[in-house]
Amino acid sequence: MLSSPVTQDFKSKYFSIYENESGTKYMRFSLDASDKGKSKNGSSVRAELRNLQEWTLSDSVSLSYTFYLTSTDFKKAKFTVGQFLQHCTKKDSPLCRIELENGKITAKVTNYKSDGVTKADGKTHSYDLGTISQFQEVSIKIQVENKVLSLYRDDTLKATHTFADSVSSKLKNYFKAGIYYQNKDSPKIFSEIFMRDLNVESK
């Protein structure tokens, strides 16, 4: 999901390559919720990779990855580990986010209209993807085809969602993966996400 290869020597405060004792390599995302800085589309800090490929809801495309996590405050930390956003007219808005909070994985799906602000049905839909503990590996797949969203956990289909008619099939979307805190009070919580087999596929 980078425009150039990531080598074993690549390292920063927020991104690095981690190799475990068995030789498996992971992309490590490291972030403290109390860090300063935000993007134009969000109010919380993040360390994410954005896929450069853009697509529409009428396409057939998927994002998949396997990950585990560690956190200094597992119960209070709340963050997104994968999502896709749409280039809306007022701002880029997330149509789907994979969110972790207190050991639970939930997909948050929103039928945003083309302005990226108005919700077509006035709400955000929540889909249960099960639980997770620290150091437990979980595989996630977000698949979109002809405006139907399919959500998988460990190769098992957990939920489907059909986007509303008023959600644009022409505006471009893009995937992101990493760690994006949802804690609005910016607590001092340090968390790391370890990802492998991070892949985007399109047909």
mmCIF file with all atom_site columns, C-alpha atoms in Angstrom, residues 1-85:
data_model
loop_
_atom_site.group_PDB
_atom_site.id
_atom_site.type_symbol
_atom_site.label_atom_id
_atom_site.label_alt_id
_atom_site.label_comp_id
_atom_site.label_asym_id
_atom_site.label_entity_id
_atom_site.label_seq_id
_atom_site.pdbx_PDB_ins_code
_atom_site.Cartn_x
_atom_site.Cartn_y
_atom_site.Cartn_z
_atom_site.occupancy
_atom_site.B_iso_or_equiv
_atom_site.pdbx_formal_charge
_atom_site.auth_seq_id
_atom_site.auth_comp_id
_atom_site.auth_asym_id
_atom_site.auth_atom_id
_atom_site.pdbx_PDB_model_num
ATOM 1  C CA . MET A 1 1  ? 0.000   0.000   0.000  1.00 0.00 ? 1  MET A CA 1
ATOM 2  C CA . LEU A 1 2  ? 3.045   2.205   -0.388 1.00 0.00 ? 2  LEU A CA 1
ATOM 3  C CA . SER A 1 3  ? 4.123   3.661   -3.738 1.00 0.00 ? 3  SER A CA 1
ATOM 4  C CA . SER A 1 4  ? 7.598   2.126   -3.321 1.00 0.00 ? 4  SER A CA 1
ATOM 5  C CA . PRO A 1 5  ? 8.877   -1.078  -1.659 1.00 0.00 ? 5  PRO A CA 1
ATOM 6  C CA . VAL A 1 6  ? 9.254   -1.122  2.129  1.00 0.00 ? 6  VAL A CA 1
ATOM 7  C CA . THR A 1 7  ? 12.601  -2.593  3.185  1.00 0.00 ? 7  THR A CA 1
ATOM 8  C CA . GLN A 1 8  ? 13.682  -4.151  6.474  1.00 0.00 ? 8  GLN A CA 1
ATOM 9  C CA . ASP A 1 9  ? 15.604  -0.935  7.210  1.00 0.00 ? 9  ASP A CA 1
ATOM 10 C CA . PHE A 1 10 ? 12.525  1.295   6.844  1.00 0.00 ? 10 PHE A CA 1
ATOM 11 C CA . LYS A 1 11 ? 11.684  2.825   10.225 1.00 0.00 ? 11 LYS A CA 1
ATOM 12 C CA . SER A 1 12 ? 10.043  5.900   11.712 1.00 0.00 ? 12 SER A CA 1
ATOM 13 C CA . LYS A 1 13 ? 8.322   6.850   14.941 1.00 0.00 ? 13 LYS A CA 1
ATOM 14 C CA . TYR A 1 14 ? 5.016   5.616   13.510 1.00 0.00 ? 14 TYR A CA 1
ATOM 15 C CA . PHE A 1 15 ? 5.923   2.904   10.988 1.00 0.00 ? 15 PHE A CA 1
ATOM 16 C CA . SER A 1 16 ? 8.463   0.092   11.000 1.00 0.00 ? 16 SER A CA 1
ATOM 17 C CA . ILE A 1 17 ? 8.972   -3.500  9.854  1.00 0.00 ? 17 ILE A CA 1
ATOM 18 C CA . TYR A 1 18 ? 8.808   -6.071  12.651 1.00 0.00 ? 18 TYR A CA 1
ATOM 19 C CA . GLU A 1 19 ? 9.995   -9.671  12.314 1.00 0.00 ? 19 GLU A CA 1
ATOM 20 C CA . ASN A 1 20 ? 8.983   -12.183 14.976 1.00 0.00 ? 20 ASN A CA 1
ATOM 21 C CA . GLU A 1 21 ? 10.977  -15.195 16.186 1.00 0.00 ? 21 GLU A CA 1
ATOM 22 C CA . SER A 1 22 ? 9.573   -17.466 13.472 1.00 0.00 ? 22 SER A CA 1
ATOM 23 C CA . GLY A 1 23 ? 10.574  -15.049 10.713 1.00 0.00 ? 23 GLY A CA 1
ATOM 24 C CA . THR A 1 24 ? 7.114   -13.643 9.941  1.00 0.00 ? 24 THR A CA 1
ATOM 25 C CA . LYS A 1 25 ? 7.282   -9.980  8.964  1.00 0.00 ? 25 LYS A CA 1
ATOM 26 C CA . TYR A 1 26 ? 4.677   -7.387  9.919  1.00 0.00 ? 26 TYR A CA 1
ATOM 27 C CA . MET A 1 27 ? 4.120   -3.717  9.214  1.00 0.00 ? 27 MET A CA 1
ATOM 28 C CA . ARG A 1 28 ? 4.045   -2.116  12.656 1.00 0.00 ? 28 ARG A CA 1
ATOM 29 C CA . PHE A 1 29 ? 1.938   1.001   13.288 1.00 0.00 ? 29 PHE A CA 1
ATOM 30 C CA . SER A 1 30 ? 2.828   2.745   16.585 1.00 0.00 ? 30 SER A CA 1
ATOM 31 C CA . LEU A 1 31 ? 0.903   5.685   18.010 1.00 0.00 ? 31 LEU A CA 1
ATOM 32 C CA . ASP A 1 32 ? 0.071   7.466   21.258 1.00 0.00 ? 32 ASP A CA 1
ATOM 33 C CA . ALA A 1 33 ? -3.470  8.845   21.428 1.00 0.00 ? 33 ALA A CA 1
ATOM 34 C CA . SER A 1 34 ? -2.129  11.988  23.100 1.00 0.00 ? 34 SER A CA 1
ATOM 35 C CA . ASP A 1 35 ? 0.115   12.868  20.126 1.00 0.00 ? 35 ASP A CA 1
ATOM 36 C CA . LYS A 1 36 ? -0.596  16.143  18.376 1.00 0.00 ? 36 LYS A CA 1
ATOM 37 C CA . GLY A 1 37 ? -1.648  16.569  14.775 1.00 0.00 ? 37 GLY A CA 1
ATOM 38 C CA . LYS A 1 38 ? -4.607  15.596  12.621 1.00 0.00 ? 38 LYS A CA 1
ATOM 39 C CA . SER A 1 39 ? -5.665  15.377  8.996  1.00 0.00 ? 39 SER A CA 1
ATOM 40 C CA . LYS A 1 40 ? -8.093  17.679  7.236  1.00 0.00 ? 40 LYS A CA 1
ATOM 41 C CA . ASN A 1 41 ? -10.786 14.965  7.388  1.00 0.00 ? 41 ASN A CA 1
ATOM 42 C CA . GLY A 1 42 ? -10.430 13.924  11.036 1.00 0.00 ? 42 GLY A CA 1
ATOM 43 C CA . SER A 1 43 ? -10.128 15.226  14.571 1.00 0.00 ? 43 SER A CA 1
ATOM 44 C CA . SER A 1 44 ? -7.893  12.487  16.032 1.00 0.00 ? 44 SER A CA 1
ATOM 45 C CA . VAL A 1 45 ? -4.318  11.368  15.435 1.00 0.00 ? 45 VAL A CA 1
ATOM 46 C CA . ARG A 1 46 ? -3.542  8.467   13.131 1.00 0.00 ? 46 ARG A CA 1
ATOM 47 C CA . ALA A 1 47 ? -0.780  6.404   11.569 1.00 0.00 ? 47 ALA A CA 1
ATOM 48 C CA . GLU A 1 48 ? -2.245  4.898   8.405  1.00 0.00 ? 48 GLU A CA 1
ATOM 49 C CA . LEU A 1 49 ? -1.345  3.847   4.898  1.00 0.00 ? 49 LEU A CA 1
ATOM 50 C CA . ARG A 1 50 ? -3.580  4.892   2.042  1.00 0.00 ? 50 ARG A CA 1
ATOM 51 C CA . ASN A 1 51 ? -3.950  2.742   -1.033 1.00 0.00 ? 51 ASN A CA 1
ATOM 52 C CA . LEU A 1 52 ? -3.429  4.819   -4.187 1.00 0.00 ? 52 LEU A CA 1
ATOM 53 C CA . GLN A 1 53 ? -5.935  2.826   -6.230 1.00 0.00 ? 53 GLN A CA 1
ATOM 54 C CA . GLU A 1 54 ? -9.358  4.499   -6.425 1.00 0.00 ? 54 GLU A CA 1
ATOM 55 C CA . TRP A 1 55 ? -12.615 2.803   -7.330 1.00 0.00 ? 55 TRP A CA 1
ATOM 56 C CA . THR A 1 56 ? -16.406 3.202   -7.300 1.00 0.00 ? 56 THR A CA 1
ATOM 57 C CA . LEU A 1 57 ? -19.088 1.270   -5.428 1.00 0.00 ? 57 LEU A CA 1
ATOM 58 C CA . SER A 1 58 ? -20.143 -0.352  -8.699 1.00 0.00 ? 58 SER A CA 1
ATOM 59 C CA . ASP A 1 59 ? -16.713 -2.007  -9.008 1.00 0.00 ? 59 ASP A CA 1
ATOM 60 C CA . SER A 1 60 ? -15.579 -5.300  -7.482 1.00 0.00 ? 60 SER A CA 1
ATOM 61 C CA . VAL A 1 61 ? -12.772 -4.655  -4.999 1.00 0.00 ? 61 VAL A CA 1
ATOM 62 C CA . SER A 1 62 ? -11.535 -5.802  -1.585 1.00 0.00 ? 62 SER A CA 1
ATOM 63 C CA . LEU A 1 63 ? -9.101  -4.983  1.216  1.00 0.00 ? 63 LEU A CA 1
ATOM 64 C CA . SER A 1 64 ? -7.781  -7.846  3.349  1.00 0.00 ? 64 SER A CA 1
ATOM 65 C CA . TYR A 1 65 ? -5.214  -8.105  6.140  1.00 0.00 ? 65 TYR A CA 1
ATOM 66 C CA . THR A 1 66 ? -4.220  -10.109 9.201  1.00 0.00 ? 66 THR A CA 1
ATOM 67 C CA . PHE A 1 67 ? -3.331  -8.234  12.374 1.00 0.00 ? 67 PHE A CA 1
ATOM 68 C CA . TYR A 1 68 ? -2.803  -8.316  16.114 1.00 0.00 ? 68 TYR A CA 1
ATOM 69 C CA . LEU A 1 69 ? -2.473  -5.479  18.628 1.00 0.00 ? 69 LEU A CA 1
ATOM 70 C CA . THR A 1 70 ? -0.991  -4.350  21.908 1.00 0.00 ? 70 THR A CA 1
ATOM 71 C CA . SER A 1 71 ? -2.062  -1.379  24.015 1.00 0.00 ? 71 SER A CA 1
ATOM 72 C CA . THR A 1 72 ? -1.140  0.165   27.358 1.00 0.00 ? 72 THR A CA 1
ATOM 73 C CA . ASP A 1 73 ? -4.872  0.580   28.077 1.00 0.00 ? 73 ASP A CA 1
ATOM 74 C CA . PHE A 1 74 ? -6.724  -2.089  26.139 1.00 0.00 ? 74 PHE A CA 1
ATOM 75 C CA . LYS A 1 75 ? -10.102 -1.299  27.726 1.00 0.00 ? 75 LYS A CA 1
ATOM 76 C CA . LYS A 1 76 ? -10.069 2.431   26.990 1.00 0.00 ? 76 LYS A CA 1
ATOM 77 C CA . ALA A 1 77 ? -8.327  2.523   23.620 1.00 0.00 ? 77 ALA A CA 1
ATOM 78 C CA . LYS A 1 78 ? -10.725 2.993   20.714 1.00 0.00 ? 78 LYS A CA 1
ATOM 79 C CA . PHE A 1 79 ? -9.442  3.037   17.157 1.00 0.00 ? 79 PHE A CA 1
ATOM 80 C CA . THR A 1 80 ? -10.022 2.152   13.530 1.00 0.00 ? 80 THR A CA 1
ATOM 81 C CA . VAL A 1 81 ? -7.749  -0.453  11.913 1.00 0.00 ? 81 VAL A CA 1
ATOM 82 C CA . GLY A 1 82 ? -9.130  -0.415  8.360  1.00 0.00 ? 82 GLY A CA 1
ATOM 83 C CA . GLN A 1 83 ? -11.593 1.682   6.389  1.00 0.00 ? 83 GLN A CA 1
ATOM 84 C CA . PHE A 1 84 ? -12.624 3.080   3.069  1.00 0.00 ? 84 PHE A CA 1
ATOM 85 C CA . LEU A 1 85 ? -13.621 6.638   2.354  1.00 0.00 ? 85 LEU A CA 1
#
